[in-house]
mmCIF file of C-alpha atoms and ligand atoms in Angstrom:
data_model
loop_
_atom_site.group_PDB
_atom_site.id
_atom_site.type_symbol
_atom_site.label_atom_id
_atom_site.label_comp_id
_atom_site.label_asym_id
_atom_site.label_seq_id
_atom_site.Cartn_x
_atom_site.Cartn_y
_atom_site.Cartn_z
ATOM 1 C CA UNK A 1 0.000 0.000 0.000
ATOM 2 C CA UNK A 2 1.374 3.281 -0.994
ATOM 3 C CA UNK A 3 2.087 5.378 2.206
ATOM 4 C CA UNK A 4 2.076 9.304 2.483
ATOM 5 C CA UNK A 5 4.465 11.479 4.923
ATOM 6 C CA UNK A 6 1.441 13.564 6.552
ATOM 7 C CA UNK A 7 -2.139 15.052 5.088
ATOM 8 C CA UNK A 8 -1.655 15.562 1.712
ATOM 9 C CA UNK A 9 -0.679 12.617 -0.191
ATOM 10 C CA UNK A 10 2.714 12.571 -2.197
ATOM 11 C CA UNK A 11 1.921 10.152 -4.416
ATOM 12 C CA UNK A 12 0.261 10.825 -7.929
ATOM 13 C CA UNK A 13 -3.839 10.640 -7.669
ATOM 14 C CA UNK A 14 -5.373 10.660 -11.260
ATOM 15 C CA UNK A 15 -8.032 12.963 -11.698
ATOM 16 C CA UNK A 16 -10.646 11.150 -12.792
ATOM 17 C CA UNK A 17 -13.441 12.053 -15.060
ATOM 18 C CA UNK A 18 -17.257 11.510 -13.411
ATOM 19 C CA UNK A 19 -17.835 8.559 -15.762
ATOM 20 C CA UNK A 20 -14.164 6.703 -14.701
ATOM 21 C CA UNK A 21 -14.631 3.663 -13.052
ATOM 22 C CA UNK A 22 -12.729 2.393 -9.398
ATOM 23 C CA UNK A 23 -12.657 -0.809 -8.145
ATOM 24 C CA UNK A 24 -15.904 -1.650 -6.190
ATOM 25 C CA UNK A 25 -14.992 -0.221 -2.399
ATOM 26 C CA UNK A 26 -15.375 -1.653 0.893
ATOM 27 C CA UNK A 27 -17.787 0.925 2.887
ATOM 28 C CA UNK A 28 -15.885 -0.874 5.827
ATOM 29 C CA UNK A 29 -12.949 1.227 4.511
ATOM 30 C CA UNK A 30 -14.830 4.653 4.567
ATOM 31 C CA UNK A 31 -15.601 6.948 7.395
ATOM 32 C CA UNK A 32 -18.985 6.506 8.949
ATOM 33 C CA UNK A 33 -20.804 9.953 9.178
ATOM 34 C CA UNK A 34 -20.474 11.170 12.446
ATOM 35 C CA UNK A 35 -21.102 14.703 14.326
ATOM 36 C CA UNK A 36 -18.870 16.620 12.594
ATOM 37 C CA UNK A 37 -20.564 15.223 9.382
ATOM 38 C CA UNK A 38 -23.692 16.336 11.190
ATOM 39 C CA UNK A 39 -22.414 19.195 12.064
ATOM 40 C CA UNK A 40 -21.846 20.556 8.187
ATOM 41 C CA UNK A 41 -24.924 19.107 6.905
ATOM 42 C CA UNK A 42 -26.613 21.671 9.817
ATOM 43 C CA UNK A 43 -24.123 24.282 8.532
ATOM 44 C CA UNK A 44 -25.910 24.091 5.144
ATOM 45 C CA UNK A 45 -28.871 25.006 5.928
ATOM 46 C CA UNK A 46 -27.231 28.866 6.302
ATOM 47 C CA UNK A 47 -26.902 28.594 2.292
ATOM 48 C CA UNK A 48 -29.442 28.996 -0.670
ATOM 49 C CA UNK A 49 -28.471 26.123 -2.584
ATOM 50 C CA UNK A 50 -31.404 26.001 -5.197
ATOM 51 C CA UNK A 51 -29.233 26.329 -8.254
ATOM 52 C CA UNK A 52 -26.047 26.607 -6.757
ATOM 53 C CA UNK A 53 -22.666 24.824 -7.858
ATOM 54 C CA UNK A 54 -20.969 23.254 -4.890
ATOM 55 C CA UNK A 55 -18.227 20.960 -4.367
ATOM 56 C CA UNK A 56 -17.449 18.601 -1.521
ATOM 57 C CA UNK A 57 -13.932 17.666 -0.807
ATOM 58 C CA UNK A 58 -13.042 15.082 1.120
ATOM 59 C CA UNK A 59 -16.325 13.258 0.917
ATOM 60 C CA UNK A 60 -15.755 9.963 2.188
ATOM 61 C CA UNK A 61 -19.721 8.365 2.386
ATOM 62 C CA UNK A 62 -20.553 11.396 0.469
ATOM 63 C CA UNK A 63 -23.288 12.208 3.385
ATOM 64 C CA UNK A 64 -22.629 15.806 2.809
ATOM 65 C CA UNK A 65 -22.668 16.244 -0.761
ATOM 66 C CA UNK A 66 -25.564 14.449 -0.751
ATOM 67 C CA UNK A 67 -27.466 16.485 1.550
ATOM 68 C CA UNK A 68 -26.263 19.102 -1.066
ATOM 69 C CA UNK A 69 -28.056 17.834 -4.090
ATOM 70 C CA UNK A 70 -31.245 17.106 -2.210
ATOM 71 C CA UNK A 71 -31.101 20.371 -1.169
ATOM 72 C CA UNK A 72 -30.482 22.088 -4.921
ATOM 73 C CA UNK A 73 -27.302 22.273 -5.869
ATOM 74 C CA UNK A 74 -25.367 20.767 -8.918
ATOM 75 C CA UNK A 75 -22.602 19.045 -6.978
ATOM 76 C CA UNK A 76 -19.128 17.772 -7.708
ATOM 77 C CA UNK A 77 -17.388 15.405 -4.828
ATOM 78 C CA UNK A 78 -13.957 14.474 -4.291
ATOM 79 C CA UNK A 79 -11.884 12.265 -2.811
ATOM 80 C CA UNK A 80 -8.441 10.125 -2.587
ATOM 81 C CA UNK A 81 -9.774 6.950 -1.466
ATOM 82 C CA UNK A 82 -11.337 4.756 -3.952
ATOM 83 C CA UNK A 83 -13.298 3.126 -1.249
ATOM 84 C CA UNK A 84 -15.131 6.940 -0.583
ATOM 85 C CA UNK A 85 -15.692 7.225 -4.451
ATOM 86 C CA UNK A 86 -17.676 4.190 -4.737
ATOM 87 C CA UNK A 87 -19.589 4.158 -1.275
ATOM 88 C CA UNK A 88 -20.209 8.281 -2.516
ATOM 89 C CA UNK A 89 -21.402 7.164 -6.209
ATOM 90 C CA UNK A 90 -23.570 3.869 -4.870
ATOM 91 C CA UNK A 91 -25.272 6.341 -2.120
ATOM 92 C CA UNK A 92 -26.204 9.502 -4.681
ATOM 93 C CA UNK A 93 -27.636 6.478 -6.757
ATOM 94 C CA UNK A 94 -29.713 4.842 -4.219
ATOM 95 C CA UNK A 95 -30.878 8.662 -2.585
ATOM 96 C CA UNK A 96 -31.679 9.678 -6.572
ATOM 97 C CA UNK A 97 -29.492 12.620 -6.868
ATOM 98 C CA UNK A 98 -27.073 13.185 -9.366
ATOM 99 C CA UNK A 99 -22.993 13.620 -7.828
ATOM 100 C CA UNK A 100 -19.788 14.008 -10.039
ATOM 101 C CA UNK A 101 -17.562 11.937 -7.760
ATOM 102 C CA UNK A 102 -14.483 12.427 -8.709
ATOM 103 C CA UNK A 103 -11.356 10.046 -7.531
ATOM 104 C CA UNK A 104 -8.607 12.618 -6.797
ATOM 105 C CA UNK A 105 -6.543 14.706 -4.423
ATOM 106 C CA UNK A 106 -8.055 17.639 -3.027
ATOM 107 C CA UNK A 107 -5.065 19.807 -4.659
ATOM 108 C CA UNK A 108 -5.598 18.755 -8.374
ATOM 109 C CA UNK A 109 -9.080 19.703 -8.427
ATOM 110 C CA UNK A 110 -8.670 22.091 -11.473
ATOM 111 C CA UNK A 111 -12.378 23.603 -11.541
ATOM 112 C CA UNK A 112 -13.002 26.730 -10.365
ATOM 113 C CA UNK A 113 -16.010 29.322 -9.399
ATOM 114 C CA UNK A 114 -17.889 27.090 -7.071
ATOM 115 C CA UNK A 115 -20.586 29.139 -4.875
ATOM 116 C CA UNK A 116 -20.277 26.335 -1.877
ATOM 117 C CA UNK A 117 -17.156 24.584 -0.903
ATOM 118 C CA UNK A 118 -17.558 22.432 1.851
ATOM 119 C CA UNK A 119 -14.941 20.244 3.923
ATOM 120 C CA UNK A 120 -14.534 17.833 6.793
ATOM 121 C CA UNK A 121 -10.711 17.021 6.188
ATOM 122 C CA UNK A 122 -8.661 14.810 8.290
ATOM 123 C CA UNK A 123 -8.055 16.730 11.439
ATOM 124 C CA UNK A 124 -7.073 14.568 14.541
ATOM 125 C CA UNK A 125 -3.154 15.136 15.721
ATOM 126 C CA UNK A 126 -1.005 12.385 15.046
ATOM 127 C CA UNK A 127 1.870 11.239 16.457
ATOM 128 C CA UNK A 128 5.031 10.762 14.041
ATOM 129 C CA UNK A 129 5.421 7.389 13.502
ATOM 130 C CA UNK A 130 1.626 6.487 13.435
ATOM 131 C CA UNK A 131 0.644 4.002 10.549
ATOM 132 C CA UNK A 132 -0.341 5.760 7.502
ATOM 133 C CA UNK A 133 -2.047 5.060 4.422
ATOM 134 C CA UNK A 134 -3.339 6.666 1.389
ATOM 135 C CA UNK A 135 -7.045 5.068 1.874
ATOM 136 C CA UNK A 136 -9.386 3.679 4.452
ATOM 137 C CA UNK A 137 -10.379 5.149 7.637
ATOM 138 C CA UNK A 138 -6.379 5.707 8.668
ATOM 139 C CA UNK A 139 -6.193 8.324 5.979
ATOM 140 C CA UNK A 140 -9.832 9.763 7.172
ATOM 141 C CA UNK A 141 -8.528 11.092 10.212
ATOM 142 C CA UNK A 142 -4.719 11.017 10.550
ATOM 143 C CA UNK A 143 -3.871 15.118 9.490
ATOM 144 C CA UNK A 144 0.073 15.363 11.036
ATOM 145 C CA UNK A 145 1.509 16.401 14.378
ATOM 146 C CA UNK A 146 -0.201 19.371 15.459
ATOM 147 C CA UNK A 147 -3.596 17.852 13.170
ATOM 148 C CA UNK A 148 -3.293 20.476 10.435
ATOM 149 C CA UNK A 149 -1.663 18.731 7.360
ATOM 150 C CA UNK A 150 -5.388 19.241 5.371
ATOM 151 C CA UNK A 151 -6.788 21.807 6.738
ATOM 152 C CA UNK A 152 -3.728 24.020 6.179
ATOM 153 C CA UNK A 153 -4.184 23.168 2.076
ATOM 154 C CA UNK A 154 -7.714 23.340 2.075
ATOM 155 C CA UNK A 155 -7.219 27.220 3.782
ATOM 156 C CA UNK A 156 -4.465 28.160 1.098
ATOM 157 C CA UNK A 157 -6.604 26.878 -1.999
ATOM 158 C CA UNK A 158 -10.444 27.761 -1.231
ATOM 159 C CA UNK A 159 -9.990 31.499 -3.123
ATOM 160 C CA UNK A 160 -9.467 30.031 -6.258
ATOM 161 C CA UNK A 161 -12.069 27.524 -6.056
ATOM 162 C CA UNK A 162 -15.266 29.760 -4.624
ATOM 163 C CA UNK A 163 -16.800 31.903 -7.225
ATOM 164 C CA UNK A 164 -16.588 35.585 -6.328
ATOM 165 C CA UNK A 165 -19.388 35.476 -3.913
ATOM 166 C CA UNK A 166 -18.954 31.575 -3.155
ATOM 167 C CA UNK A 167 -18.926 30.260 0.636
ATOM 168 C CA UNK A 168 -16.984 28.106 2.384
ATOM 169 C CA UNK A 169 -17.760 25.668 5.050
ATOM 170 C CA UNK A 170 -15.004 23.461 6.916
ATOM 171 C CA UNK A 171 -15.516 21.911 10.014
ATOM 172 C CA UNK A 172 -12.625 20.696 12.516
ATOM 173 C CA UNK A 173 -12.155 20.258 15.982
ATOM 174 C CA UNK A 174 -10.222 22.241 18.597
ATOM 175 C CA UNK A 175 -7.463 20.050 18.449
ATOM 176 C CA UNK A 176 -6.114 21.202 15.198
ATOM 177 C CA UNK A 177 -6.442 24.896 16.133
ATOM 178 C CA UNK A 178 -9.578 26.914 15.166
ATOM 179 C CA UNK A 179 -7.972 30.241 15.583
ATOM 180 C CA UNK A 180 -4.932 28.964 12.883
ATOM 181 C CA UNK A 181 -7.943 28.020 10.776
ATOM 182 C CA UNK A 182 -9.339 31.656 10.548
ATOM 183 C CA UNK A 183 -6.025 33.379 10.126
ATOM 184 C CA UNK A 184 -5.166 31.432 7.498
ATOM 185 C CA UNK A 185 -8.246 31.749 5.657
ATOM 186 C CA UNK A 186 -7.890 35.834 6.631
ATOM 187 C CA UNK A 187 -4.492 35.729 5.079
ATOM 188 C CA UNK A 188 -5.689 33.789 2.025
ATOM 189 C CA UNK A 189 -8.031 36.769 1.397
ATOM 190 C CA UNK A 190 -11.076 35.767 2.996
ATOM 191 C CA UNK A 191 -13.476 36.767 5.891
ATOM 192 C CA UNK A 192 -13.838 33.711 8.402
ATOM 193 C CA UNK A 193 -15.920 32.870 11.110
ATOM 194 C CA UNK A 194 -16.813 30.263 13.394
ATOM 195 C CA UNK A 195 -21.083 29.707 12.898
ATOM 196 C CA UNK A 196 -21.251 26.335 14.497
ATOM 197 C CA UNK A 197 -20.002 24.797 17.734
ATOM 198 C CA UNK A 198 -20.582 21.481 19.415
ATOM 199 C CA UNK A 199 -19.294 19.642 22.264
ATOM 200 C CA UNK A 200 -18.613 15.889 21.910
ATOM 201 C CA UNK A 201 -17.009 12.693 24.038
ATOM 202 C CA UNK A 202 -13.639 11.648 22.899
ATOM 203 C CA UNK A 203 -14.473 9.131 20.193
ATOM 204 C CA UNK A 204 -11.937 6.046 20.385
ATOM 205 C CA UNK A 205 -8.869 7.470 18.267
ATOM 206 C CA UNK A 206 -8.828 11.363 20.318
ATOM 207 C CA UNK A 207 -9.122 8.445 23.139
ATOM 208 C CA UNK A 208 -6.209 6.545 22.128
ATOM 209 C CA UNK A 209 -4.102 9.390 21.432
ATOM 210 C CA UNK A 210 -4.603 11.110 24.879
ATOM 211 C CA UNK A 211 -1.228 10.674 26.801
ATOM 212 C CA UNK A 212 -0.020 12.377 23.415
ATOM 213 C CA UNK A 213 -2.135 15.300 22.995
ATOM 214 C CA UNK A 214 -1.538 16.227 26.589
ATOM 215 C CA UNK A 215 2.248 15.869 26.266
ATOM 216 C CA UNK A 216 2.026 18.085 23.494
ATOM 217 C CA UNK A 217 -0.461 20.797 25.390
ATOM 218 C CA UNK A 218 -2.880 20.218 22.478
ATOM 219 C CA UNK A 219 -5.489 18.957 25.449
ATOM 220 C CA UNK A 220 -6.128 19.381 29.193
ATOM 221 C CA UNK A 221 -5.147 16.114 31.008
ATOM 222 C CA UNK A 222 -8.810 16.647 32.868
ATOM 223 C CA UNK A 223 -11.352 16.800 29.283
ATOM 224 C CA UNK A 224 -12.892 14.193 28.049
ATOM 225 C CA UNK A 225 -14.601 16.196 25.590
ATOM 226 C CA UNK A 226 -13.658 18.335 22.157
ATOM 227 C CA UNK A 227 -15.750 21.133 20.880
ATOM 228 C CA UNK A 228 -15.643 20.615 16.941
ATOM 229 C CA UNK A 229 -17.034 23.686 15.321
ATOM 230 C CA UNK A 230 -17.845 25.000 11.459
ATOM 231 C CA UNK A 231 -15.950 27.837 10.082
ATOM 232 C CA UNK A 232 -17.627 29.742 7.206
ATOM 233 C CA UNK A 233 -15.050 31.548 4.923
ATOM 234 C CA UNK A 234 -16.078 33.984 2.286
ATOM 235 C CA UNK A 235 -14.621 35.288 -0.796
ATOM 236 C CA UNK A 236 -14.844 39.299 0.053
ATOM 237 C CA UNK A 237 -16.339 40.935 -3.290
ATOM 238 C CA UNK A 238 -14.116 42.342 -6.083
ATOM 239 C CA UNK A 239 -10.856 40.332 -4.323
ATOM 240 C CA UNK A 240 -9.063 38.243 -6.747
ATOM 241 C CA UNK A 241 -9.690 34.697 -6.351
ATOM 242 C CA UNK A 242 -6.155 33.501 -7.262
ATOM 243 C CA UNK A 243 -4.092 31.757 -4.322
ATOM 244 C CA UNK A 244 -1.899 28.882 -3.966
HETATM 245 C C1 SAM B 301 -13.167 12.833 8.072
HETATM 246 S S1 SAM B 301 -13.506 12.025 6.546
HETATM 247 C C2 SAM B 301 -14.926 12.974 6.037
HETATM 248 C C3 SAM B 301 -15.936 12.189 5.240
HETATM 249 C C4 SAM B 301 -17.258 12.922 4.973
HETATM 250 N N1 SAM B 301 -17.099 14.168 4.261
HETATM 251 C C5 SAM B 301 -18.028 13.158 6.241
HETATM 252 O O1 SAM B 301 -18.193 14.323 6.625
HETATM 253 O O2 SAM B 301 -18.469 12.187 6.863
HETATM 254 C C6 SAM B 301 -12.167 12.649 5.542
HETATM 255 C C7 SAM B 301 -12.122 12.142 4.090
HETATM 256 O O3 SAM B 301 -11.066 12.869 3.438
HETATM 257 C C8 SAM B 301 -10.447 12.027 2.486
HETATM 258 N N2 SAM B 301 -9.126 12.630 2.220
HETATM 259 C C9 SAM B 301 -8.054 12.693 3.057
HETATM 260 N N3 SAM B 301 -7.042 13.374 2.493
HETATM 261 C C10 SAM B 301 -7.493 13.773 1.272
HETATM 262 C C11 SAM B 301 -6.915 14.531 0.209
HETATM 263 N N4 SAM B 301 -5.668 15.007 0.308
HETATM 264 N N5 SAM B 301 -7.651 14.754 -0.914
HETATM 265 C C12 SAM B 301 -8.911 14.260 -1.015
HETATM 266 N N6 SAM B 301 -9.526 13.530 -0.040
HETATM 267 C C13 SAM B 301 -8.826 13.303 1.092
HETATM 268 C C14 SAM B 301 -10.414 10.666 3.166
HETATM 269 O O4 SAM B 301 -10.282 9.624 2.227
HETATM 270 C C15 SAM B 301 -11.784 10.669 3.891
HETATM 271 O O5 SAM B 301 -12.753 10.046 3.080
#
């Protein structure tokens, strides 16, 4: 299995066409929605999407760009893991929507002008020398050592995807730093803000990291409990969209 050094893979993804075929997946191999997956769905409803373009990155099940298309919009999804790309086109074909699931890396996605952008990257801190892998449920939540391998691309490469009044949702958790989030998406050009907030148990990998996460002062050794929240990003009118 080809490995990759932190968020972003360094090995070639093709960019597929809609229409390209994968391999049938193994939905045990793809993330199971959970409440930051609930979380953005919610976030969505602060969005006309009747009509809109919108693309999901990192869409694993495809939950969320599915709750797109019910909800209106013409929407591409991507993703690195073949597994997500099948579970993603199998699920928009049983719900009756139309998806462009593309298999790719969130970096070669060439299109452009998108009026909704939505994300829920990898994002839990992960000690060096963890197992890594390119697919499966590894690569759904492993994002580097301070949990920010992702998110720091997807902040560096949203102006040139959202149209000139296109939105951005991302969620994360506290671990990987909200605040870096929102500067980076400042510096990138855009206006940021947190809109949604929820508190939620450890689930078993923040669990299993723990001893680590307080060693590195990412967590209090008393919580048992992260607050994952939804940042909305916004391209600020008449701004060039151009970025990394
Ligand atoms: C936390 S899961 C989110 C799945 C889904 N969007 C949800 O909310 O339930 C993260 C997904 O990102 C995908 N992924 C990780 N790194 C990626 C990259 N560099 N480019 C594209 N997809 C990536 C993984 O394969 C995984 O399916």
């Amino acid at each position: 299995m080809p490995r990759i050094a932190g968020g972003t893979a360094d090995v070639a993804f093709p960019l597929t066409s809609p229409d390209a075929s994968v391999a049938p997946g193994n939905d045990r191999e793809v993330y199971r929605p959970q409440e930051d997956t609930g979380l953005l769905i919610d976030a969505l409803s602060s969005v006309d999407l009747s009509g809109a373009t919108m693309l999901d990155l990192c869409t694993g099940s495809g939950a969320v760009a599915i709750a797109g298309a019910l909800r209106g919009a013409a929407v591409t999804a991507v993703d690195s893991c073949p597994h997500a790309v099948d579970a993603t086109r199998r699920a928009a074909a049983r719900d009756g929507v139309g998806v462009a699931v593309m298999w790719s890396d969130l970096t070669a996605v060439d299109q452009t002008g998108f009026d909704l952008v939505t994300c829920n990257p990898p994002y839990v801190p992960t000690p060096p020398g963890t197992e890594s892998s390119v697919v499966g449920p590894i690569h759904a939540w492993n994002a580097g050592p301070d949990g920010r391998a992702v998110l720091d691309v997807v902040c560096a490469i949203l102006p040139r995807l959202l149209a000139e009044h296109g939105t951005a949702l991302i969620v994360q958790s506290e671990l990987a730093g909200v605040d870096t989030s929102v500067a980076a998406l400042r510096h990138a050009g855009l206006r940021a803000k947190v809109v949604r907030e929820r508190l939620i148990p450890f689930g078993p990998v923040v669990e299993s990291r723990r001893a680590l996460l307080i060693r590195e002062g990412l967590l209090d050794s008393t919580s048992d409990k992260e607050s994952i929240v939804v940042i909305r990003a916004q391209r600020i009118p008449g701004s060039a969209g151009a970025s990394t």
